[in-house]
């Protein structure tokens, strides 16, 4: 496993190279450490599911770099757009109907996609440099507590070290279909 400091001038470039090589990157977010892969590499996704000991029918959410990218992969109603503009970038994950731009194998069997624009500049820059979404899932095994410190974890190809993070709840997750808003998980952001 390679390791680089988040403040290094090569941190973004090294992470993008790791994604291109179908690798897994552990990196800080505004809530906790996360595991990311390029969603357009099916083998990397399989590796991520294995590492987290997650069932393959459990959907993953994605990080995007801006609203334009979000709308490329999700169908946003007026209500969803309003909430996104109010709370993004930030700790709000919005579930909306997915578009056909996502690979067929990604969240197979699900008609929606959970999308977020991170409140951490590093995450936004990372996605912008890659030019496509990455997964956003906490760096832990399924059912275990999130990580707030950089740690060695089997299967991680690159660790972006952002130091010890302040302990915060994960992102709040809402589903927005048309005008109907449902809170799926109450997290850092109070709605």
Tab-separated table of C-alpha atoms in Angstrom:
chain	number	residue	atom	x	y	z
A	1	UNK	CA	0.000	0.000	0.000
A	2	UNK	CA	1.260	3.453	-0.940
A	3	UNK	CA	0.705	6.448	1.321
A	4	UNK	CA	0.677	10.170	0.553
A	5	UNK	CA	-0.178	13.247	2.601
A	6	UNK	CA	-3.349	15.088	1.564
A	7	UNK	CA	-1.331	18.340	1.322
A	8	UNK	CA	1.185	16.854	-1.120
A	9	UNK	CA	1.150	18.436	-4.580
A	10	UNK	CA	0.942	14.895	-6.022
A	11	UNK	CA	-1.958	13.629	-3.858
A	12	UNK	CA	-4.687	14.137	-6.484
A	13	UNK	CA	-2.511	12.873	-9.346
A	14	UNK	CA	-1.502	9.728	-7.414
A	15	UNK	CA	-5.127	8.996	-6.531
A	16	UNK	CA	-6.233	9.382	-10.169
A	17	UNK	CA	-3.442	7.037	-11.294
A	18	UNK	CA	-4.588	4.526	-8.667
A	19	UNK	CA	-8.171	4.749	-9.990
A	20	UNK	CA	-6.942	4.242	-13.566
A	21	UNK	CA	-5.120	1.098	-12.397
A	22	UNK	CA	-8.394	-0.235	-10.877
A	23	UNK	CA	-7.142	0.451	-7.364
A	24	UNK	CA	-8.852	1.417	-4.112
A	25	UNK	CA	-8.085	4.765	-2.463
A	26	UNK	CA	-8.674	5.461	1.240
A	27	UNK	CA	-9.117	9.182	1.792
A	28	UNK	CA	-10.615	11.653	4.256
A	29	UNK	CA	-14.039	13.184	3.672
A	30	UNK	CA	-15.773	15.891	5.695
A	31	UNK	CA	-17.264	13.183	7.932
A	32	UNK	CA	-14.888	10.174	8.150
A	33	UNK	CA	-12.369	8.211	6.073
A	34	UNK	CA	-13.836	6.706	2.923
A	35	UNK	CA	-12.961	4.092	0.321
A	36	UNK	CA	-13.166	5.116	-3.298
A	37	UNK	CA	-12.907	3.432	-6.683
A	38	UNK	CA	-13.680	4.578	-10.210
A	39	UNK	CA	-17.238	3.315	-10.832
A	40	UNK	CA	-16.342	2.543	-14.446
A	41	UNK	CA	-13.941	-0.236	-13.390
A	42	UNK	CA	-16.044	-3.290	-12.539
A	43	UNK	CA	-13.117	-5.256	-11.062
A	44	UNK	CA	-12.338	-2.384	-8.686
A	45	UNK	CA	-15.969	-2.379	-7.532
A	46	UNK	CA	-15.846	-6.129	-6.902
A	47	UNK	CA	-12.682	-5.651	-4.852
A	48	UNK	CA	-14.370	-2.905	-2.811
A	49	UNK	CA	-17.375	-5.115	-2.009
A	50	UNK	CA	-15.011	-7.909	-0.964
A	51	UNK	CA	-12.924	-5.596	1.236
A	52	UNK	CA	-15.982	-4.256	3.023
A	53	UNK	CA	-17.552	-7.724	3.303
A	54	UNK	CA	-20.684	-6.265	1.705
A	55	UNK	CA	-23.329	-8.121	-0.270
A	56	UNK	CA	-23.140	-7.205	-3.949
A	57	UNK	CA	-26.823	-6.244	-4.055
A	58	UNK	CA	-26.224	-3.415	-1.542
A	59	UNK	CA	-26.125	-0.166	-3.523
A	60	UNK	CA	-23.197	2.239	-3.292
A	61	UNK	CA	-23.430	6.015	-3.436
A	62	UNK	CA	-21.280	8.222	-5.629
A	63	UNK	CA	-19.322	11.435	-5.176
A	64	UNK	CA	-19.523	13.942	-8.007
A	65	UNK	CA	-17.577	17.143	-8.515
A	66	UNK	CA	-20.373	19.554	-9.346
A	67	UNK	CA	-24.075	19.873	-10.129
A	68	UNK	CA	-23.521	19.299	-13.845
A	69	UNK	CA	-21.916	15.917	-13.153
A	70	UNK	CA	-24.673	15.080	-10.652
A	71	UNK	CA	-27.333	15.617	-13.345
A	72	UNK	CA	-25.421	13.457	-15.785
A	73	UNK	CA	-26.006	10.446	-13.502
A	74	UNK	CA	-29.194	11.325	-11.604
A	75	UNK	CA	-32.611	12.748	-12.521
A	76	UNK	CA	-33.262	15.726	-10.240
A	77	UNK	CA	-36.793	16.983	-9.671
A	78	UNK	CA	-37.267	20.655	-8.810
A	79	UNK	CA	-37.366	19.697	-5.115
A	80	UNK	CA	-34.153	17.636	-5.404
A	81	UNK	CA	-32.420	20.531	-7.203
A	82	UNK	CA	-33.569	22.971	-4.527
A	83	UNK	CA	-32.172	20.774	-1.716
A	84	UNK	CA	-28.915	20.152	-3.610
A	85	UNK	CA	-28.390	23.880	-4.167
A	86	UNK	CA	-29.106	24.580	-0.477
A	87	UNK	CA	-26.826	21.905	1.018
A	88	UNK	CA	-24.106	21.049	-1.520
A	89	UNK	CA	-21.230	20.866	-1.136
A	90	UNK	CA	-21.845	19.182	2.200
A	91	UNK	CA	-22.861	16.155	4.202
A	92	UNK	CA	-26.118	15.460	2.364
A	93	UNK	CA	-26.579	12.428	0.134
A	94	UNK	CA	-29.572	12.679	-2.202
A	95	UNK	CA	-31.165	9.564	-3.714
A	96	UNK	CA	-32.778	10.243	-7.096
A	97	UNK	CA	-33.739	8.139	-10.152
A	98	UNK	CA	-30.590	7.158	-12.054
A	99	UNK	CA	-29.785	7.895	-15.682
A	100	UNK	CA	-28.497	5.476	-18.300
A	101	UNK	CA	-25.018	7.037	-18.045
A	102	UNK	CA	-24.153	4.762	-15.122
A	103	UNK	CA	-22.614	1.401	-16.048
A	104	UNK	CA	-25.204	-1.420	-16.148
A	105	UNK	CA	-23.341	-3.418	-13.469
A	106	UNK	CA	-23.285	-0.510	-10.977
A	107	UNK	CA	-26.053	-0.992	-8.373
A	108	UNK	CA	-27.665	-3.541	-10.674
A	109	UNK	CA	-31.357	-3.999	-9.965
A	110	UNK	CA	-31.738	-0.531	-8.422
A	111	UNK	CA	-33.498	2.292	-10.253
A	112	UNK	CA	-32.094	5.067	-8.059
A	113	UNK	CA	-28.665	6.440	-7.264
A	114	UNK	CA	-27.380	8.161	-4.118
A	115	UNK	CA	-25.266	11.210	-5.002
A	116	UNK	CA	-23.217	13.700	-2.980
A	117	UNK	CA	-20.905	16.638	-3.556
A	118	UNK	CA	-18.393	16.550	-0.719
A	119	UNK	CA	-17.798	19.530	1.534
A	120	UNK	CA	-14.077	18.693	1.456
A	121	UNK	CA	-12.255	20.485	-1.352
A	122	UNK	CA	-9.850	17.558	-1.831
A	123	UNK	CA	-12.765	15.237	-2.713
A	124	UNK	CA	-14.270	17.684	-5.204
A	125	UNK	CA	-10.896	18.268	-6.880
A	126	UNK	CA	-10.262	14.527	-7.024
A	127	UNK	CA	-13.512	13.860	-8.886
A	128	UNK	CA	-12.966	16.850	-11.191
A	129	UNK	CA	-9.482	15.603	-12.137
A	130	UNK	CA	-10.757	12.069	-12.736
A	131	UNK	CA	-13.650	13.455	-14.769
A	132	UNK	CA	-16.195	10.926	-13.513
A	133	UNK	CA	-17.801	9.823	-10.245
A	134	UNK	CA	-16.155	7.733	-7.556
A	135	UNK	CA	-17.765	5.589	-4.902
A	136	UNK	CA	-18.209	7.042	-1.471
A	137	UNK	CA	-18.429	4.491	1.286
A	138	UNK	CA	-16.971	4.541	4.772
A	139	UNK	CA	-13.582	2.873	5.260
A	140	UNK	CA	-14.671	-0.053	7.392
A	141	UNK	CA	-16.139	-3.530	7.165
A	142	UNK	CA	-19.927	-3.649	6.855
A	143	UNK	CA	-21.494	-3.118	10.269
A	144	UNK	CA	-18.334	-1.730	11.923
A	145	UNK	CA	-17.720	1.833	13.122
A	146	UNK	CA	-16.368	4.424	10.666
A	147	UNK	CA	-12.672	5.362	10.771
A	148	UNK	CA	-11.528	8.836	11.786
A	149	UNK	CA	-7.790	8.077	11.603
A	150	UNK	CA	-5.782	6.809	8.629
A	151	UNK	CA	-5.253	3.067	9.068
A	152	UNK	CA	-3.811	0.148	7.173
A	153	UNK	CA	-6.660	-1.859	5.654
A	154	UNK	CA	-6.244	-4.915	3.462
A	155	UNK	CA	-6.914	-4.180	-0.201
A	156	UNK	CA	-6.225	-0.436	-0.059
A	157	UNK	CA	-3.799	0.559	-2.829
A	158	UNK	CA	-3.320	4.207	-1.830
A	159	UNK	CA	-3.894	5.905	1.510
A	160	UNK	CA	-4.331	9.668	1.358
A	161	UNK	CA	-3.406	10.735	4.882
A	162	UNK	CA	-5.455	13.653	6.153
A	163	UNK	CA	-4.535	13.069	9.797
A	164	UNK	CA	-7.031	12.444	12.571
A	165	UNK	CA	-10.489	13.759	11.686
A	166	UNK	CA	-12.993	15.302	14.053
A	167	UNK	CA	-15.614	12.652	14.885
A	168	UNK	CA	-18.803	13.515	13.045
A	169	UNK	CA	-21.895	11.590	12.078
A	170	UNK	CA	-22.013	10.303	8.477
A	171	UNK	CA	-23.882	12.232	5.808
A	172	UNK	CA	-27.644	12.573	6.070
A	173	UNK	CA	-29.304	10.476	3.351
A	174	UNK	CA	-32.598	11.513	1.790
A	175	UNK	CA	-34.664	10.135	-1.055
A	176	UNK	CA	-36.260	12.724	-3.327
A	177	UNK	CA	-38.710	11.390	-5.895
A	178	UNK	CA	-40.689	14.268	-7.410
A	179	UNK	CA	-41.741	16.447	-4.450
A	180	UNK	CA	-41.640	13.603	-1.937
A	181	UNK	CA	-38.702	13.764	0.480
A	182	UNK	CA	-37.908	10.873	2.838
A	183	UNK	CA	-35.084	10.847	5.377
A	184	UNK	CA	-33.354	7.476	5.006
A	185	UNK	CA	-30.536	8.143	7.489
A	186	UNK	CA	-30.278	11.083	9.855
A	187	UNK	CA	-26.650	12.138	9.925
A	188	UNK	CA	-24.443	15.201	10.249
A	189	UNK	CA	-26.905	17.552	8.521
A	190	UNK	CA	-30.230	18.347	10.211
A	191	UNK	CA	-33.063	18.837	7.708
